[in-house]
Amino acid sequence: MEYRFTAGGKNRRVNSNPQLAPAFYVFGDSLLDSGNNNLLPTLARANFKPYGVDFPGGATGRFTNGRTVADFLAEFLGLPLSPPYLSFRRLETSTGLNYASSTCGILPETGTSAGKCLNLDEQIDLFEKTVREDLPKLFKNTEGLLEYLSKSIFLIATGSNDYSGNYLQPNSYSSRLYSPLSFAQLLTQSLSQKLECVEEINNLVSLFNDQLATVLSKLTSTLPGSAFILGHDYGLTYDAIRNPSTYGLTDTSDPCCTTWLNGTSACIPEIAPCANPNEHFFWDGFHPTEAVYSVIASQCFNGDSVCIPTNLKMLTQI
């Protein structure tokens, strides 16, 4: 694979993999953000060193040392990396866009303490604007656009901030109003409605994931022409932490970069990270290293346990 970079940090990639889908659209939070927060009034940004030390072109706004799961999956699909939506004045490509925004979540009130972010409703609104106003300029007729959309791949990674930045916060209104089970139900019901339009925290997220699998199965049967798969990576990441040597890791507790708040927050700017990031599970206090993202993406694309009921490669063949 060859990366070619142009002014402004935008990149075009010549990918040797066969193209398996016409486009790859990305929605979510800091696990997938590729630079949208750079252009928002927020403290939640990763457009400075040591973020991006292993990414061609340096820091882009990705909250890791290199590529994210979305970047690896784009490569596996034979597509360019999906650029951040907010960096484009006009759409010039039909291979996909990234709408993900750090600190945001499913609920509109999540993630606002650090500044402005794009919650999932806003991300979907922007995608609908893309479909309504921008994509028709790249297609000769409506039939071609509909065929393109029906074969495109959409990745959504969201929900963790609704816990860490909302439900589990001190004096959280949500935690007073909802039990853990009812809050998980609220998130899955809200996410289901949005999809129709287009340890403590680990235990809570497990509730969310268990219910989400049922919701996605139902949506697959009730939305003609749609197919949903669930990326259930908790088992893999838990195994990597318990058995690091299996994954080439030596440190599964300490962040690679020097962070604020004694290893529990974002990287401190301009301080050199550890010399061996690919042997660390955590890049900063929250986000994995590129090495971990690579394993998750590879297993989702080719494996049979992370993404269910089918992997992404088989999904492109449906």
PDB file of C-alpha atoms in Angstrom, residues 19 22-25 79-83 93-97 148:
ATOM      1  CA  GLN A  19     -12.406  -2.968  -3.824  1.00  0.00           C
ATOM      2  CA  PRO A  22     -18.307   1.378  -3.243  1.00  0.00           C
ATOM      3  CA  ALA A  23     -17.942   3.430  -0.038  1.00  0.00           C
ATOM      4  CA  PHE A  24     -17.245   3.301   3.686  1.00  0.00           C
ATOM      5  CA  TYR A  25     -19.079   5.726   6.015  1.00  0.00           C
ATOM      6  CA  LEU A  79     -10.905   1.897  -0.204  1.00  0.00           C
ATOM      7  CA  PRO A  80      -9.123   5.146   0.747  1.00  0.00           C
ATOM      8  CA  LEU A  81      -9.291   6.156   4.381  1.00  0.00           C
ATOM      9  CA  SER A  82     -12.591   7.960   5.005  1.00  0.00           C
ATOM     10  CA  PRO A  83     -11.730  11.659   5.549  1.00  0.00           C
ATOM     11  CA  THR A  93     -15.160  11.617  -3.769  1.00  0.00           C
ATOM     12  CA  SER A  94     -17.825   8.963  -3.410  1.00  0.00           C
ATOM     13  CA  THR A  95     -15.705   6.482  -1.445  1.00  0.00           C
ATOM     14  CA  GLY A  96     -17.009   7.568   1.959  1.00  0.00           C
ATOM     15  CA  LEU A  97     -16.697  10.086   4.780  1.00  0.00           C
ATOM     16  CA  TYR A 148     -24.350   2.764  -4.493  1.00  0.00           C
TER      17      TYR A 148
END
